[in-house]
CSV table of C-alpha atoms in Angstrom, one decimal:
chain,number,residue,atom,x,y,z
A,1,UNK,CA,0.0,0.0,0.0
A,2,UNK,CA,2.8,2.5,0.6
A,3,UNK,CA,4.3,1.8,-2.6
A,4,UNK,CA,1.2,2.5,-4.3
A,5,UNK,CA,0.6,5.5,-2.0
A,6,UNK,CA,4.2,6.5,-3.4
A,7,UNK,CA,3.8,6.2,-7.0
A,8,UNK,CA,0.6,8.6,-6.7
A,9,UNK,CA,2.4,10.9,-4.6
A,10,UNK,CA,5.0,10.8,-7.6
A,11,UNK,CA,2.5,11.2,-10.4
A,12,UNK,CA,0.7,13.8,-8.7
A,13,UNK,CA,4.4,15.7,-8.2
A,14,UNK,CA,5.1,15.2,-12.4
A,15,UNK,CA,1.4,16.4,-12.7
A,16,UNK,CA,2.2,19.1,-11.4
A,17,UNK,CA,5.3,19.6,-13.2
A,18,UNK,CA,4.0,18.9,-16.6
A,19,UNK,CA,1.6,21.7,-16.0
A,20,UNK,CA,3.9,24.2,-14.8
A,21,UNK,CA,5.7,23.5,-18.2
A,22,UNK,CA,2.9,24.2,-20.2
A,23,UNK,CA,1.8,27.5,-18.6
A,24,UNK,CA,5.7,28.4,-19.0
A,25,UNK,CA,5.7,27.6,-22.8
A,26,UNK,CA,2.3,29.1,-22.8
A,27,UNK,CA,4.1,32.4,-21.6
A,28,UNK,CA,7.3,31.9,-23.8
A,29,UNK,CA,4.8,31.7,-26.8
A,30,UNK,CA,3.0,34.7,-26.3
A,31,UNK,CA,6.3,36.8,-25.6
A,32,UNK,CA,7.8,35.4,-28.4
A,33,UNK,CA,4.8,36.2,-30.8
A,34,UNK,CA,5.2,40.0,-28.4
A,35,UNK,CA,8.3,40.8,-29.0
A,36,UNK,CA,7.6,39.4,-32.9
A,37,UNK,CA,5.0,41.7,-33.4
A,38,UNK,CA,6.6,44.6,-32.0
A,39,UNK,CA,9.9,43.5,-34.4
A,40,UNK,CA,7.6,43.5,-37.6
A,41,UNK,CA,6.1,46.7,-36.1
A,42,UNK,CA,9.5,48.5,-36.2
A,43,UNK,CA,10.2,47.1,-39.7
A,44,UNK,CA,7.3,48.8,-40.8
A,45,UNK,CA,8.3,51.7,-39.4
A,46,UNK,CA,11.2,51.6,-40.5
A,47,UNK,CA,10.6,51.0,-43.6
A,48,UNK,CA,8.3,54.0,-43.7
A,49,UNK,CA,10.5,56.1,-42.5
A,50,UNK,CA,13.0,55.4,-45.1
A,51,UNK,CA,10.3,55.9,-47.9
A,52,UNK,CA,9.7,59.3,-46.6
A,53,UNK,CA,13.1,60.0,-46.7
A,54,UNK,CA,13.2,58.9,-50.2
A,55,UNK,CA,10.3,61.3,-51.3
A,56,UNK,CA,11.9,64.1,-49.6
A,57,UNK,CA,15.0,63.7,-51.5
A,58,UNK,CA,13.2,63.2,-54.4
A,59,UNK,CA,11.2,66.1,-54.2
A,60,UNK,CA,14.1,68.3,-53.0
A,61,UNK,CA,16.0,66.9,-56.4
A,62,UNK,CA,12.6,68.3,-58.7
A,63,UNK,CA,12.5,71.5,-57.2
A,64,UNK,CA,16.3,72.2,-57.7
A,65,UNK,CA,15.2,70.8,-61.1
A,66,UNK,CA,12.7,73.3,-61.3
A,67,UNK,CA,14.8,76.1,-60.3
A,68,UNK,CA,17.7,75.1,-62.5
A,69,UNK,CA,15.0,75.6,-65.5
A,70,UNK,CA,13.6,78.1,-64.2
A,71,UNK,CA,17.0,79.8,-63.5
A,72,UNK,CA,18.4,79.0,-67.3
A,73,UNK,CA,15.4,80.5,-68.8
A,74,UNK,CA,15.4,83.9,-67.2
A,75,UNK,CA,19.0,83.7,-68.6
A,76,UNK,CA,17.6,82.9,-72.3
A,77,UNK,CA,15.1,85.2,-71.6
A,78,UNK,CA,17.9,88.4,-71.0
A,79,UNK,CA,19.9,87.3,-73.6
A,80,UNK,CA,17.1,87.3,-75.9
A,81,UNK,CA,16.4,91.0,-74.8
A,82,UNK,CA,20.1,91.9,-74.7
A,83,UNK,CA,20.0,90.6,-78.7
A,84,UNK,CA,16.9,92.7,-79.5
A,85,UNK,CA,18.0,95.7,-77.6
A,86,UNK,CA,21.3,95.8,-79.3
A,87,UNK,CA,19.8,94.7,-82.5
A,88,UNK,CA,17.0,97.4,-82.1
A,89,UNK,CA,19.9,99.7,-81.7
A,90,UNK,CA,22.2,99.0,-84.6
A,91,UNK,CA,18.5,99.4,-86.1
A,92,UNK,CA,17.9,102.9,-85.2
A,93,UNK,CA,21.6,103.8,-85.8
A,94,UNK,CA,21.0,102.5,-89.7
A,95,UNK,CA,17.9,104.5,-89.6
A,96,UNK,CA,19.5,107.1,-88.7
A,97,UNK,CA,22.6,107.2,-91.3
A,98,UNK,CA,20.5,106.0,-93.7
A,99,UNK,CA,17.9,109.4,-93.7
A,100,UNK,CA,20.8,111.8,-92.4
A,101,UNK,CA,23.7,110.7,-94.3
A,102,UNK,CA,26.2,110.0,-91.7
């Protein structure tokens, strides 16, 4: 009877046991998916981040792009009126010789 009393003592004590393992694997599993989560989280915001950054730089690069145009046409733009102005000059000078005779 005491041996029998013994080997229910003992399966009551790995009872015990097994379940404390579970409920610890039960925890491991859930901080594991946790701290998974919050990785895949970070990735994404990350990954965000970095696309953002890309725009930006992207954005900055059209609007210099812009500018550069912008700045090489005002410069077409005065040379174009340099040219006429000088042109309209040598005009009036011609003009000029040709009807006084200078």
């Amino acid at each position: 009877m005491k041996e029998f009393a013994k080997i229910k003592e003992i399966e009551a004590e790995v009872e015990k046991l097994v379940e404390k393992a579970k409920k610890d694997s039960e925890k491991k599993i859930i901080n594991a998916e946790r701290t998974r989560d919050e990785t895949i989280l970070k990735e994404i915001e990350n990954a965000k981040r970095l696309v953002k950054e890309d725009i930006e730089k992207e954005q900055g690069k059209a609007k210099e792009g812009i500018w550069d145009i912008k700045r090489r046409s005002k410069a077409d733009i005065d040379h174009v009126r340099s040219s006429a102005s000088k042109n309209m000059g040598e005009a009036v000078k011609f003009v000029t010789k040709t009807f006084t005779g200078e």
